[in-house]
Coordinates of C-alpha atoms in Angstrom, one line a residue:
M276 CA -37.5 5.6 5.5
T277 CA -34.4 3.6 6.3
H278 CA -32.2 5.3 8.8
I279 CA -28.4 4.8 8.5
L280 CA -25.9 5.7 11.2
I281 CA -22.3 6.9 10.2
T282 CA -19.8 6.3 13.0
R283 CA -16.7 7.6 11.2
P284 CA -14.5 10.2 13.0
E285 CA -15.6 13.8 13.1
G286 CA -15.3 15.5 9.6
K287 CA -15.3 12.3 7.7
G288 CA -19.0 11.3 7.2
A289 CA -20.6 14.4 6.0
A290 CA -20.3 13.7 2.2
L291 CA -21.7 10.2 2.6
A292 CA -24.6 11.5 4.8
Q293 CA -25.5 14.1 2.0
Q294 CA -25.5 11.3 -0.6
L295 CA -27.7 9.1 1.5
V296 CA -30.2 12.0 2.1
Q297 CA -30.3 12.6 -1.7
A298 CA -31.0 9.0 -2.4
G299 CA -34.0 8.9 0.0
Y300 CA -32.3 7.6 3.2
Q301 CA -32.4 9.2 6.6
A302 CA -28.7 9.6 7.7
S303 CA -27.1 10.5 11.1
L304 CA -23.6 11.4 12.0
F305 CA -22.4 9.8 15.3
P306 CA -18.6 9.8 15.6
V307 CA -17.5 7.0 18.0
L308 CA -13.8 7.7 17.9
K309 CA -11.4 10.7 17.9
I310 CA -8.1 10.9 16.1
S311 CA -5.0 12.1 18.0
Y312 CA -1.8 12.8 16.2
L313 CA 1.5 11.5 17.8
T314 CA 5.0 12.9 17.7
P315 CA 7.5 10.1 16.9
S316 CA 11.1 10.3 18.0
T317 CA 14.0 11.1 15.7
T318 CA 14.9 7.4 15.7
E319 CA 11.5 6.4 14.4
L320 CA 11.5 9.0 11.6
S321 CA 15.1 8.4 10.4
P322 CA 14.4 5.3 8.4
L323 CA 12.2 7.6 6.1
I324 CA 15.6 9.0 4.7
N325 CA 16.8 5.7 3.3
A326 CA 13.6 3.9 2.8
D327 CA 13.0 1.8 -0.5
K328 CA 9.4 1.6 0.1
I329 CA 7.0 3.5 2.1
I330 CA 3.4 2.2 2.9
F331 CA 0.7 4.6 4.2
I332 CA -2.3 2.8 6.0
S333 CA -4.8 5.6 5.9
Q334 CA -5.4 9.3 5.1
D335 CA -4.7 10.1 8.8
A336 CA -1.4 8.6 8.5
V337 CA -0.5 10.8 5.6
T338 CA -1.9 13.9 7.1
A339 CA -0.1 13.3 10.5
L340 CA 3.3 12.5 8.9
A341 CA 3.1 15.7 6.7
Q342 CA 2.5 17.8 9.7
L343 CA 5.8 16.7 11.2
K344 CA 7.6 17.7 8.1
P345 CA 10.4 15.0 8.2
T346 CA 13.1 14.3 5.8
I347 CA 11.7 11.8 3.4
N348 CA 13.1 9.9 0.4
T349 CA 10.6 11.0 -2.3
K350 CA 12.4 8.7 -4.8
A351 CA 11.1 5.6 -2.8
Q352 CA 8.1 3.6 -3.9
F353 CA 4.9 4.9 -2.1
Y354 CA 1.9 2.6 -1.4
A355 CA -1.7 3.4 -0.3
V356 CA -4.3 1.1 1.0
G357 CA -7.1 3.1 -0.7
Q358 CA -7.5 5.6 -3.5
Q359 CA -8.4 8.5 -1.1
T360 CA -5.2 7.8 0.8
A361 CA -3.3 7.9 -2.6
D362 CA -4.9 11.2 -3.6
T363 CA -3.8 12.7 -0.1
I364 CA -0.2 11.5 -0.7
Y365 CA 0.1 13.2 -4.1
A366 CA -1.5 16.4 -2.6
L367 CA 0.9 16.5 0.3
F368 CA 4.0 14.9 -1.0
G369 CA 3.7 15.3 -4.7
V370 CA 4.4 11.5 -5.4
R371 CA 2.1 9.0 -6.9
A372 CA 1.3 6.0 -4.9
A373 CA 0.6 2.3 -5.9
V374 CA -3.1 1.3 -5.0
P375 CA -4.3 -2.3 -4.7
K376 CA -7.5 -3.3 -6.6
L377 CA -8.9 -4.5 -3.1
H378 CA -8.5 -1.8 -0.7
D379 CA -7.5 -3.8 2.2
S380 CA -4.4 -5.6 3.7
E381 CA -4.7 -8.6 1.6
G382 CA -5.0 -6.6 -1.5
L383 CA -1.8 -4.6 -0.7
L384 CA 0.2 -7.6 0.0
A385 CA -0.9 -9.3 -3.2
L386 CA 0.8 -6.5 -5.3
N387 CA 3.8 -7.8 -7.4
S388 CA 6.2 -5.1 -6.2
L389 CA 5.7 -6.3 -2.6
A390 CA 6.2 -10.0 -3.5
E391 CA 10.1 -9.8 -3.5
V392 CA 11.3 -7.5 -0.8
D393 CA 14.3 -9.5 0.6
G394 CA 16.7 -6.8 1.9
S395 CA 14.4 -3.9 1.0
N396 CA 14.0 -1.0 3.7
I397 CA 10.3 -0.6 4.2
V398 CA 8.7 2.0 6.5
L399 CA 5.0 1.4 7.6
V400 CA 3.3 4.6 8.4
K401 CA 0.2 3.8 10.5
G402 CA -1.8 4.3 13.7
Q403 CA -1.2 2.7 17.0
A404 CA -1.8 -1.0 17.0
G405 CA -3.1 -1.0 13.4
R406 CA -2.5 -3.5 10.5
P407 CA -0.3 -6.1 12.3
D408 CA -0.7 -8.7 9.4
I409 CA 1.2 -6.4 6.9
A410 CA 4.1 -5.9 9.2
K411 CA 4.2 -9.7 9.9
T412 CA 4.1 -10.7 6.4
L413 CA 6.6 -8.3 5.1
K414 CA 9.0 -9.5 7.8
A415 CA 8.5 -13.0 6.7
R416 CA 9.5 -12.0 3.2
G417 CA 12.8 -10.8 4.4
A418 CA 12.2 -7.0 4.4
F419 CA 13.8 -4.5 6.9
L420 CA 10.6 -3.2 8.4
N421 CA 10.3 0.0 10.5
N422 CA 6.9 1.1 12.1
C423 CA 6.4 4.8 12.2
V424 CA 3.2 5.3 14.5
V425 CA 2.0 8.8 13.9
Y426 CA -1.6 8.8 15.2
K427 CA -4.1 6.9 17.5
R428 CA -7.8 6.3 17.6
E429 CA -9.6 6.7 21.1
P430 CA -13.3 6.3 21.9
I431 CA -15.0 9.6 22.6
S432 CA -15.7 10.3 26.1
A433 CA -19.5 9.4 26.2
E434 CA -21.5 6.7 27.8
K435 CA -21.9 3.8 25.4
I436 CA -25.2 3.0 27.2
N437 CA -26.7 6.3 26.0
W438 CA -25.3 5.6 22.5
T439 CA -27.4 2.4 21.9
D440 CA -30.5 3.6 23.7
H441 CA -30.4 6.7 21.7
W442 CA -29.9 4.8 18.4
Q443 CA -32.7 2.5 19.2
S444 CA -35.0 5.5 19.9
L445 CA -34.0 6.8 16.5
K446 CA -35.0 3.4 15.0
V447 CA -31.6 3.1 13.3
Q448 CA -31.5 0.1 10.9
G449 CA -27.9 0.4 9.5
I450 CA -24.5 1.3 10.9
V451 CA -21.4 2.3 8.9
I452 CA -18.0 1.0 10.4
T453 CA -14.6 1.6 8.9
S454 CA -12.2 0.3 11.5
N455 CA -11.8 -2.4 14.2
A456 CA -11.3 0.3 16.8
A457 CA -14.9 1.5 16.1
V458 CA -16.1 -2.0 16.6
D459 CA -14.5 -2.2 20.1
A460 CA -15.9 1.3 20.9
I461 CA -19.5 0.2 20.1
F462 CA -19.5 -3.3 21.5
N463 CA -17.5 -3.0 24.7
N464 CA -19.4 -3.0 28.1
L465 CA -23.0 -3.5 26.8
T466 CA -26.0 -5.0 28.5
E467 CA -27.6 -8.2 27.1
Q468 CA -30.6 -6.2 25.7
Q469 CA -28.3 -3.7 24.0
L470 CA -26.3 -6.4 22.5
Q471 CA -29.4 -8.3 21.1
W472 CA -30.5 -5.0 19.5
L473 CA -27.3 -4.3 17.8
Q474 CA -27.1 -7.8 16.6
Q475 CA -30.3 -7.3 14.7
C476 CA -29.0 -4.3 12.9
R477 CA -27.2 -4.3 9.5
F478 CA -23.6 -3.3 9.3
Y479 CA -21.7 -1.7 6.4
V480 CA -17.9 -2.3 6.8
A481 CA -14.9 -1.3 4.7
S482 CA -13.1 -4.6 4.5
E483 CA -13.2 -8.4 5.2
R484 CA -10.9 -7.8 8.1
I485 CA -13.5 -5.7 9.9
A486 CA -16.3 -8.1 8.9
A487 CA -14.5 -10.9 10.5
Y488 CA -13.9 -8.9 13.7
L489 CA -17.5 -7.9 13.8
Q490 CA -18.4 -11.7 13.6
Q491 CA -16.6 -12.2 16.9
Q492 CA -19.2 -10.0 18.6
Q493 CA -21.9 -12.5 17.6
V494 CA -23.2 -10.6 14.7
S495 CA -24.6 -12.7 11.9
S496 CA -22.8 -12.8 8.6
A497 CA -26.1 -12.1 6.9
N498 CA -26.2 -8.7 8.6
I499 CA -22.7 -7.7 7.5
H500 CA -22.1 -6.2 4.1
I501 CA -18.6 -5.5 2.9
A502 CA -18.0 -2.5 0.7
A503 CA -15.1 -2.0 -1.8
G504 CA -13.3 0.3 0.5
A505 CA -13.6 3.0 3.2
S506 CA -14.3 5.8 0.7
D507 CA -17.7 7.6 0.6
T508 CA -18.4 6.2 -3.0
A509 CA -17.8 2.5 -2.0
M510 CA -19.9 2.8 1.2
F511 CA -22.8 4.5 -0.8
S512 CA -22.7 1.7 -3.4
C513 CA -22.8 -0.9 -0.9
I514 CA -25.7 0.6 1.1
K515 CA -27.7 1.1 -2.2
Q516 CA -27.2 -2.5 -3.3
Q517 CA -28.4 -3.8 0.0
G518 CA -31.2 -1.2 0.2
S519 CA -33.9 -3.8 -0.8
K520 CA -32.9 -6.0 2.2
M521 CA -33.0 -3.1 4.7
S522 CA -36.7 -2.2 4.1
E523 CA -38.9 -5.2 4.4
Q524 CA -42.3 -4.7 2.8
S525 CA -45.1 -6.7 4.2
K526 CA -47.7 -7.9 1.9
P527 CA -51.4 -7.9 3.2
V528 CA -53.2 -11.1 3.0
T529 CA -56.9 -11.0 2.0
A530 CA -59.4 -13.7 2.8
D531 CA -62.5 -14.0 0.8
N532 CA -65.5 -14.3 3.0
T533 CA -68.4 -15.9 1.4
P534 CA -71.6 -14.8 3.0
T535 CA -73.9 -17.3 4.0
T536 CA -77.3 -16.7 2.2
K537 CA -80.1 -17.7 4.5
A538 CA -83.1 -19.0 2.8
A539 CA -86.0 -17.0 4.0
A540 CA -88.9 -19.4 4.4
S541 CA -91.7 -17.6 2.8
A542 CA -95.0 -18.9 4.0
Q543 CA -97.5 -19.1 1.3
K544 CA -100.9 -18.3 2.2
K545 CA -103.4 -21.0 1.9
E546 CA -106.3 -20.2 0.0
A547 CA -109.2 -21.7 1.6
A548 CA -112.2 -21.6 -0.5
K549 CA -115.1 -21.5 1.6
A550 CA -118.0 -23.0 0.0
H551 CA -120.9 -21.0 0.7
S552 CA -123.8 -23.1 0.8
K553 CA -127.0 -21.4 0.3
P554 CA -129.6 -22.7 2.7
H555 CA -132.3 -24.6 0.8
N556 CA -135.3 -25.1 2.3
D557 CA -135.2 -28.8 2.0
K558 CA -131.4 -29.8 1.2
Q559 CA -127.8 -28.3 1.1
K560 CA -126.2 -28.7 -2.2
I561 CA -122.3 -28.4 -3.0
S562 CA -121.7 -26.9 -6.3
K563 CA -118.9 -28.4 -8.7
L564 CA -117.2 -25.0 -8.6
A565 CA -116.6 -25.2 -4.9
V566 CA -115.2 -28.8 -5.1
L567 CA -112.8 -27.7 -7.7
A568 CA -111.6 -24.8 -5.6
L569 CA -111.1 -27.0 -2.7
I570 CA -109.1 -29.4 -4.7
I571 CA -106.8 -26.7 -6.1
S572 CA -106.3 -25.3 -2.5
L573 CA -105.3 -28.7 -1.3
I574 CA -102.9 -29.0 -4.2
V575 CA -101.3 -25.6 -3.3
A576 CA -101.0 -26.5 0.3
C577 CA -99.2 -29.6 -0.5
G578 CA -96.8 -27.9 -2.6
V579 CA -96.1 -25.2 0.0
G580 CA -95.7 -28.0 2.6
Y581 CA -93.3 -29.9 0.4
E582 CA -91.1 -26.7 -0.3
F583 CA -91.2 -26.1 3.5
Y584 CA -90.1 -29.6 4.2
Q585 CA -87.2 -29.3 1.6
K586 CA -86.0 -26.1 3.2
L587 CA -86.2 -27.5 6.8
N588 CA -83.9 -30.4 5.5
A589 CA -81.4 -28.0 3.9
G590 CA -81.2 -25.9 7.1
K591 CA -80.4 -29.0 9.0
A592 CA -77.7 -30.0 6.5
Q593 CA -76.2 -26.6 6.7
N594 CA -76.1 -26.8 10.6
V595 CA -74.4 -30.0 10.3
A596 CA -71.7 -28.5 8.0
V597 CA -71.3 -25.6 10.4
N598 CA -70.9 -27.9 13.4
E599 CA -68.3 -29.9 11.3
L600 CA -66.4 -26.7 10.6
K601 CA -66.4 -25.7 14.2
E602 CA -65.0 -29.1 15.1
E603 CA -62.3 -28.7 12.4
N604 CA -61.4 -25.2 13.6
A605 CA -61.2 -26.5 17.2
L606 CA -58.7 -29.1 15.8
L607 CA -56.7 -26.6 13.9
S608 CA -56.6 -24.3 17.1
Q609 CA -55.2 -27.3 19.0
E610 CA -52.7 -28.0 16.4
L611 CA -51.8 -24.3 16.2
Q612 CA -51.4 -24.2 19.9
A613 CA -49.2 -27.3 19.7
L614 CA -47.1 -25.7 16.9
K615 CA -46.7 -22.6 19.0
S616 CA -45.6 -24.5 22.0
A617 CA -43.1 -26.5 19.8
Q618 CA -41.8 -23.2 18.4
S619 CA -41.4 -21.8 21.8
N620 CA -39.5 -24.8 22.9
L621 CA -37.4 -24.6 19.9
Q622 CA -36.7 -21.1 20.5
Q623 CA -35.7 -21.8 24.0
A624 CA -33.4 -24.6 22.9
L625 CA -31.9 -22.3 20.3
F626 CA -31.3 -19.6 23.0
N627 CA -29.8 -22.0 25.3
S628 CA -27.5 -23.4 22.5
E629 CA -26.5 -19.8 21.7
Q630 CA -25.6 -19.1 25.2
K631 CA -23.6 -22.3 25.5
V632 CA -21.8 -21.3 22.2
A633 CA -21.3 -17.9 23.4
A634 CA -20.0 -19.2 26.8
A635 CA -17.7 -21.5 24.8
L636 CA -16.4 -18.6 22.5
N637 CA -15.8 -16.4 25.5
E638 CA -13.9 -19.2 27.3
S639 CA -11.9 -19.8 24.2
A640 CA -11.2 -16.1 23.7
E641 CA -10.1 -15.8 27.3
S642 CA -7.8 -18.9 26.8
N643 CA -6.5 -17.4 23.5
Q644 CA -5.8 -14.1 25.3
Q645 CA -3.9 -15.8 28.0
Q646 CA -1.8 -17.8 25.5
L647 CA -1.1 -14.6 23.6
K648 CA 0.0 -12.8 26.9
A649 CA 2.1 -15.8 27.6
A650 CA 3.7 -15.7 24.1
L651 CA 4.3 -12.0 24.4
Q652 CA 6.0 -12.3 27.7
Q653 CA 8.2 -15.1 26.4
A654 CA 9.1 -12.9 23.3
Q655 CA 9.8 -9.9 25.6
Q656 CA 12.1 -12.2 27.6
Q657 CA 13.7 -13.4 24.5
G658 CA 14.1 -9.8 23.4
A659 CA 15.7 -8.8 26.7
S660 CA 18.2 -11.6 26.4
L661 CA 19.4 -10.6 23.0
N662 CA 22.7 -12.2 22.3
P663 CA 25.5 -9.4 22.4
Q664 CA 27.9 -11.8 20.4
E665 CA 25.5 -11.6 17.4
V666 CA 25.5 -7.7 17.6
T667 CA 29.2 -7.3 18.0
S668 CA 29.8 -9.7 15.1
L669 CA 27.7 -7.7 12.6
Q670 CA 29.4 -4.5 13.8
R671 CA 32.9 -6.1 13.2
M672 CA 31.8 -7.2 9.8
A673 CA 30.7 -3.7 9.0
E674 CA 34.2 -2.4 10.1
F675 CA 36.0 -5.0 8.0
K676 CA 34.3 -4.1 4.8
L677 CA 34.9 -0.4 5.5
W678 CA 38.6 -0.5 6.4
A679 CA 39.8 -3.7 4.5
E680 CA 37.8 -3.9 1.5
K681 CA 36.8 -0.2 1.2
D682 CA 33.4 -1.4 0.4
Y683 CA 31.2 1.4 1.6
Q684 CA 27.8 0.1 0.3
G685 CA 28.6 -3.3 1.7
A686 CA 29.2 -1.7 5.2
S687 CA 26.1 0.2 5.0
A688 CA 24.1 -2.9 4.1
V689 CA 25.6 -4.7 7.2
L690 CA 24.7 -1.7 9.5
K691 CA 21.1 -1.7 8.2
R692 CA 20.8 -5.4 9.0
L693 CA 22.0 -4.7 12.4
D694 CA 19.6 -1.9 12.9
A695 CA 16.7 -4.3 11.9
L696 CA 17.8 -6.9 14.5
L697 CA 18.0 -4.1 17.2
S698 CA 14.6 -2.7 16.2
E699 CA 12.7 -5.6 17.7
H700 CA 14.4 -5.3 21.1
P701 CA 14.0 -2.6 23.8
G702 CA 16.9 -0.6 25.3
T703 CA 18.8 0.0 22.0
V704 CA 17.7 3.5 21.1
A705 CA 21.2 5.0 21.5
V706 CA 22.9 2.4 19.5
R707 CA 20.3 2.7 16.7
Q708 CA 20.9 6.4 16.5
A709 CA 24.4 6.0 16.0
I710 CA 23.9 3.2 13.5
T711 CA 21.6 5.6 11.6
Q712 CA 24.1 8.3 11.5
D713 CA 26.9 5.8 10.2
I714 CA 24.4 4.7 7.4
Q715 CA 23.9 8.2 6.2
T716 CA 27.6 8.9 6.2
L717 CA 28.4 5.8 4.2
D718 CA 25.5 6.4 1.8
S719 CA 26.8 9.8 1.1
L720 CA 30.3 8.6 0.0
K721 CA 29.9 8.3 -3.8
P722 CA 32.2 5.7 -5.4
I723 CA 34.9 6.9 -7.7
P724 CA 34.0 6.2 -11.4
T725 CA 37.2 4.4 -12.1
E726 CA 36.2 2.8 -15.2
A727 CA 34.9 6.1 -16.6
I728 CA 38.3 7.8 -16.0
Y729 CA 40.3 4.9 -17.4
L730 CA 38.1 5.2 -20.6
K731 CA 38.9 8.9 -20.9
L732 CA 42.6 8.3 -20.5
N733 CA 42.5 5.6 -23.2
S734 CA 40.7 8.1 -25.5
V735 CA 43.6 10.5 -24.9
L736 CA 46.1 7.9 -25.9
S737 CA 44.4 7.2 -29.2
N738 CA 44.4 10.9 -30.1
I739 CA 48.2 11.7 -29.3
D740 CA 49.3 10.5 -32.8
K741 CA 46.8 12.9 -34.4
L742 CA 48.5 16.0 -32.8
A743 CA 50.1 18.6 -35.1
F744 CA 53.8 19.5 -34.0
N745 CA 54.6 23.2 -33.7
A746 CA 58.1 22.8 -35.4
V747 CA 59.9 22.2 -38.7
N748 CA 61.9 19.3 -40.0
I749 CA 65.8 19.5 -40.0
P750 CA 67.0 19.4 -43.7
Q751 CA 68.6 16.2 -44.9
E752 CA 72.4 16.4 -45.1
A753 CA 73.0 13.0 -46.7
A754 CA 73.8 14.4 -50.1
E755 CA 76.3 17.0 -48.7
I756 CA 78.2 14.4 -46.6
E757 CA 78.6 12.4 -49.7
K758 CA 79.8 15.3 -51.7
N759 CA 82.5 16.5 -49.2
A760 CA 83.7 12.8 -48.6
L761 CA 87.4 12.3 -48.7
S762 CA 88.9 10.1 -51.2
E763 CA 91.6 7.3 -50.5
D764 CA 93.5 8.0 -53.8
V765 CA 96.6 9.9 -53.1
S766 CA 96.3 11.7 -56.5
D767 CA 93.1 13.3 -55.3
W768 CA 94.9 15.3 -52.6
Q769 CA 93.7 18.7 -53.9
Q770 CA 90.0 17.6 -53.8
N771 CA 90.6 16.0 -50.4
L772 CA 92.0 19.5 -49.1
S773 CA 89.0 21.4 -50.7
N774 CA 86.6 18.9 -49.0
S775 CA 88.2 19.2 -45.6
W776 CA 88.0 23.0 -45.8
N777 CA 84.4 22.8 -46.6
K778 CA 83.7 20.6 -43.7
L779 CA 85.5 23.1 -41.4
V780 CA 83.3 25.9 -42.6
D781 CA 80.1 23.9 -42.2
S782 CA 80.9 23.0 -38.7
F783 CA 80.3 26.5 -37.6
I784 CA 76.8 27.8 -36.6
T785 CA 75.4 30.2 -39.2
I786 CA 72.8 32.7 -37.8
R787 CA 70.2 33.9 -40.3
Q788 CA 68.1 36.9 -39.7
H789 CA 64.4 36.7 -40.1
E790 CA 62.3 39.9 -39.6
G791 CA 58.7 39.4 -38.6
V792 CA 58.6 35.7 -38.8
A793 CA 58.8 33.5 -35.6
I794 CA 61.5 30.8 -35.5
E795 CA 60.1 27.4 -35.1
P796 CA 62.1 24.7 -33.3
L797 CA 63.7 22.0 -35.4
L798 CA 62.9 18.5 -34.7
T799 CA 63.7 15.4 -36.3
D800 CA 61.3 12.4 -36.8
Q801 CA 63.1 10.5 -34.2
E802 CA 62.6 13.4 -31.7
R803 CA 59.0 13.7 -32.6
H804 CA 58.4 10.1 -32.1
L805 CA 60.2 10.3 -28.7
I806 CA 57.9 13.1 -27.6
N807 CA 54.8 11.3 -28.5
Q808 CA 56.1 8.2 -26.7
R809 CA 56.8 10.2 -23.6
I810 CA 53.2 11.6 -23.6
K811 CA 51.8 8.1 -24.1
L812 CA 54.0 7.0 -21.3
N813 CA 52.6 9.7 -18.8
V814 CA 48.9 8.8 -19.8
T815 CA 49.7 5.1 -19.2
Q816 CA 51.2 5.8 -15.9
A817 CA 48.1 7.7 -14.9
Q818 CA 45.9 4.7 -15.8
D819 CA 48.2 2.5 -13.6
A820 CA 48.1 4.9 -10.7
L821 CA 44.3 5.1 -11.0
M822 CA 43.9 1.3 -10.8
S823 CA 46.3 1.0 -7.9
K824 CA 44.6 4.1 -6.2
Q825 CA 47.7 6.3 -6.1
A826 CA 46.3 9.8 -6.6
S827 CA 49.5 11.7 -6.3
I828 CA 51.2 9.9 -9.1
Y829 CA 48.0 10.0 -11.1
F830 CA 47.9 13.9 -10.9
S831 CA 51.7 14.2 -11.5
A832 CA 51.5 12.1 -14.7
I833 CA 48.4 14.1 -16.1
S834 CA 50.2 17.3 -15.4
E835 CA 53.4 16.3 -17.2
A836 CA 51.5 15.1 -20.3
K837 CA 49.6 18.3 -20.4
R838 CA 52.8 20.4 -20.2
L839 CA 54.2 18.3 -23.3
V840 CA 51.2 18.8 -25.3
N841 CA 51.2 22.7 -24.6
E842 CA 55.0 23.0 -25.4
Y843 CA 55.4 20.9 -28.5
F844 CA 52.0 21.1 -30.5
K845 CA 50.0 23.7 -32.2
Q846 CA 47.4 25.3 -29.8
D847 CA 45.0 26.2 -32.6
D848 CA 44.7 22.8 -33.9
E849 CA 41.4 21.0 -33.2
A850 CA 43.0 17.7 -32.1
T851 CA 45.3 19.5 -29.6
K852 CA 42.3 21.3 -28.1
V853 CA 40.5 18.0 -27.7
V854 CA 43.5 16.5 -25.8
I855 CA 44.1 19.5 -23.7
N856 CA 40.4 19.9 -22.6
A857 CA 40.3 16.1 -21.8
L858 CA 43.6 16.3 -19.7
T859 CA 42.2 19.4 -17.8
S860 CA 38.9 17.4 -17.1
L861 CA 41.1 14.6 -15.9
E862 CA 43.0 16.9 -13.5
K863 CA 39.7 17.9 -11.7
E864 CA 38.6 14.4 -10.9
P865 CA 38.1 14.0 -7.1
L866 CA 40.3 10.9 -6.5
N867 CA 39.6 10.5 -2.7
F868 CA 40.6 6.8 -2.4
N869 CA 40.8 6.9 1.4
P870 CA 38.2 9.2 2.8
E871 CA 38.3 9.6 6.7
V872 CA 35.3 7.7 8.0
N873 CA 34.7 7.2 11.8
L874 CA 31.9 4.8 12.8
Q875 CA 30.1 6.2 15.9
S876 CA 28.2 3.0 16.3
T877 CA 31.6 1.0 17.2
Q878 CA 31.9 2.6 20.7
Q879 CA 28.1 2.5 21.3
V880 CA 27.9 -1.3 20.5
K881 CA 30.9 -1.9 22.9
E882 CA 29.2 0.0 25.6
W883 CA 25.9 -1.8 25.1
A884 CA 27.5 -5.2 24.9
Q885 CA 29.2 -4.5 28.3

């Protein structure tokens, strides 16, 4: 029965072990790592508020972040390396995450939505020293990247010598590994015999990244099998597919022995016929019957002798063949001994070659490690010598966009670029905190919908001519004026006198009494036209004040237009109601063209630059 060892952290391998046992395998749980959750600072968590994309490396990253209960932008695009991580994101945050087809770093970076990320704010939620390729690639694509480290993997406090000896005693044949940290925990500080035994085992890993890291431990690629991800289903499928390779069946070789049949030489009894000669008194006589019996006996004896001679010759020939076979066996034994000696020499040469390759690899690894340390020190020195002029230049650009251009979103973008620059250098925590607060303040300032308000005012203008006046028309007096006109003819003096009297009477105001009926104002067409033009003038003045960002003139013009509509037009008319409602809505627009914004990062940058 094939024995599989599961090295996943505690609580994560039970389901896989149960599947393997049901499939006829022997499974053992042996965690080599423990997960410890970390508590990031407020500065490390603050980028989650304005993040455009949030990437979770593992289930532990999701669980650790959820326990911190940070303020997070749930409208951002969420990403998960594997399906189980995506399911955990949905369970804890209620957001569907994008999952690559290949559950590894390369598959994640191949997603189309992560191809164009220039200027995007991306937060990478991960473990300590995990997935450096993702961060490096996204930065190269122009993203503002912030690492949020929420957990770390540590080897359990047990002697690794006891691990390998115990596994060897259990006759473990396959080992499940889901992280590079597990590889380090298993292969560090081993004896030569323990390393040789581990190199003969089969390893089931979660990604090509782990497989490549495992090959650095001199494990043959033939003994490494890559699953479709770190999930229990993917690991189980990988183990099942390679099951035939895990159990080697030896086929017995049978040899047919041909028994040597020995010819038993049966000695035939010679029949000797004794001739009984009867004594005769005078002569001994041999009868014909006795002669015949003698002849027959001689013939039989010759046949038996010839058969014995043939069998003797056959036995000699068989002995010669046996001797030849013995000589051939001796030659074959010598050749076999020579082959064994050559094989031993070849194995020794291969072992010496492997030792030389291992020594060369170790030497190369040490050289690479030294080069990496030197590059890291150089990068740290460059980070420590960050040019203050570049930082102050970006800060001044943000202030110019805020105060001169009133471009709050542009100022926020410049501060985000400054924060990304400072994130790669130590000693900038206080400055970055102030920048984060300024970004939150600028993002909270919503732009005034100038175009929408302007279109509402234009709609009011188009409805003014449709309003119904609350007044009556003044009667036309043209006919009466003609009737009372004075004649220039002297003979018409009497008529002229009568007409003069009528004009005098009509010049007085006549008051008529109306009971129960309201008196409406009397307006001429010219007066009506002037009232409409006055309302339009106020609305147009409000539009000009809106575009020139003069809030007081805007509200004064809207108030005057509303007063004229209420005074001169019918309130129960539908067109009047529409115009009054629109003017009332326009009066409530929050036109804060000059909000008071103080950048806290300005003073922090000055102090840091000094």
